[in-house]
mmCIF file of C-alpha atoms in Angstrom:
data_model
loop_
_atom_site.group_PDB
_atom_site.id
_atom_site.type_symbol
_atom_site.label_atom_id
_atom_site.label_comp_id
_atom_site.label_asym_id
_atom_site.label_seq_id
_atom_site.Cartn_x
_atom_site.Cartn_y
_atom_site.Cartn_z
ATOM 1 C CA MET A 1 -10.300 25.880 -11.575
ATOM 2 C CA ALA A 2 -9.184 23.294 -14.650
ATOM 3 C CA LEU A 3 -8.074 20.334 -13.774
ATOM 4 C CA THR A 4 -4.870 19.659 -15.445
ATOM 5 C CA LYS A 5 -3.229 16.348 -15.479
ATOM 6 C CA ARG A 6 -0.728 17.996 -12.459
ATOM 7 C CA SER A 7 -3.431 18.842 -10.177
ATOM 8 C CA TRP A 8 -5.137 15.567 -10.046
ATOM 9 C CA ILE A 9 -2.326 13.717 -8.772
ATOM 10 C CA LEU A 10 -0.864 16.073 -5.758
ATOM 11 C CA PRO A 11 -0.298 15.176 -3.245
ATOM 12 C CA LEU A 12 1.893 12.217 -4.130
ATOM 13 C CA VAL A 13 0.872 9.970 -0.894
ATOM 14 C CA CYS A 14 1.144 5.708 -0.938
ATOM 15 C CA GLN A 15 -2.276 4.979 -0.411
ATOM 16 C CA VAL A 16 -0.977 1.960 1.601
ATOM 17 C CA CYS A 17 1.484 3.470 4.131
ATOM 18 C CA GLY A 18 1.338 7.138 3.327
ATOM 19 C CA ASP A 19 4.871 7.741 2.314
ATOM 20 C CA ARG A 20 5.684 9.361 -0.567
ATOM 21 C CA ALA A 21 4.477 8.061 -3.592
ATOM 22 C CA ARG A 22 5.812 7.883 -6.964
ATOM 23 C CA GLY A 23 2.893 7.444 -9.054
ATOM 24 C CA MET A 24 0.054 5.155 -10.072
ATOM 25 C CA ASN A 25 0.648 0.829 -9.667
ATOM 26 C CA PHE A 26 -1.803 -1.725 -9.738
ATOM 27 C CA GLU A 27 -5.027 1.420 -9.735
ATOM 28 C CA VAL A 28 -3.370 2.892 -6.789
ATOM 29 C CA MET A 29 -1.453 5.774 -5.872
ATOM 30 C CA THR A 30 2.141 3.385 -4.080
ATOM 31 C CA CYS A 31 5.617 4.172 -2.806
ATOM 32 C CA MET A 32 8.082 1.729 -4.335
ATOM 33 C CA SER A 33 8.504 -0.431 -1.070
ATOM 34 C CA CYS A 34 4.511 -0.652 -1.259
ATOM 35 C CA LYS A 35 4.149 -1.585 -5.105
ATOM 36 C CA ALA A 36 7.225 -4.545 -4.375
ATOM 37 C CA PHE A 37 5.481 -5.650 -1.049
ATOM 38 C CA PHE A 38 2.268 -6.339 -3.451
ATOM 39 C CA ARG A 39 4.003 -7.779 -6.563
ATOM 40 C CA ARG A 40 5.824 -10.568 -4.168
ATOM 41 C CA HIS A 41 2.716 -11.052 -2.597
ATOM 42 C CA ALA A 42 -0.542 -10.868 -4.420
ATOM 43 C CA LEU A 43 -0.066 -13.840 -6.691
ATOM 44 C CA ASN A 44 1.027 -16.124 -3.766
ATOM 45 C CA SER A 45 -0.583 -18.077 -1.386
ATOM 46 C CA ALA A 46 -1.202 -15.194 1.848
ATOM 47 C CA ASP A 47 -1.828 -18.447 4.004
ATOM 48 C CA HIS A 48 1.099 -18.423 5.778
ATOM 49 C CA LEU A 49 0.968 -14.611 6.619
ATOM 50 C CA LYS A 50 -0.585 -14.917 10.011
ATOM 51 C CA CYS A 51 -1.412 -11.147 12.325
ATOM 52 C CA GLN A 52 -0.411 -11.241 15.698
ATOM 53 C CA ARG A 53 -2.933 -8.682 16.727
ATOM 54 C CA ASN A 54 -5.910 -9.818 15.495
ATOM 55 C CA ASN A 55 -5.761 -8.207 11.979
ATOM 56 C CA HIS A 56 -5.803 -4.598 14.025
ATOM 57 C CA CYS A 57 -2.068 -3.346 13.017
ATOM 58 C CA GLU A 58 -1.808 0.216 10.969
ATOM 59 C CA ILE A 59 0.012 0.414 8.430
ATOM 60 C CA THR A 60 2.528 3.642 7.862
ATOM 61 C CA ARG A 61 5.796 4.285 7.012
ATOM 62 C CA LEU A 62 7.221 3.149 10.083
ATOM 63 C CA THR A 63 5.337 -0.237 10.900
ATOM 64 C CA ARG A 64 4.712 -0.999 6.723
ATOM 65 C CA GLY A 65 7.207 -4.235 8.164
ATOM 66 C CA SER A 66 5.826 -5.682 10.870
ATOM 67 C CA CYS A 67 2.526 -7.105 9.636
ATOM 68 C CA SER A 68 2.737 -8.527 6.496
ATOM 69 C CA ALA A 69 -0.506 -9.600 6.664
ATOM 70 C CA CYS A 70 -2.465 -6.819 7.237
ATOM 71 C CA ARG A 71 0.017 -4.743 4.646
ATOM 72 C CA LEU A 72 -1.416 -7.112 2.054
ATOM 73 C CA ARG A 73 -4.875 -7.243 3.371
ATOM 74 C CA LYS A 74 -5.177 -3.546 3.010
ATOM 75 C CA CYS A 75 -3.434 -3.419 -0.297
ATOM 76 C CA PHE A 76 -6.343 -5.693 -1.517
ATOM 77 C CA THR A 77 -8.937 -3.666 -0.338
ATOM 78 C CA LEU A 78 -7.521 -0.497 -2.191
#
């Protein structure tokens, strides 16, 4: 099967939280929420972000707002 532009982008799933992605942002497939989150936090010092669960938070569509520290860490690891 030949690879077409459409076949390599499906399924559109955010690599950060698993929500429906809107496209490639910062070289990662992301949803609009994670795109905006990364843009707001990437250039600022992350020193003020602290995880209450020893840096082991699962980031999903439902929990992505619970721990900014773990969400930002996941963004940078991708």
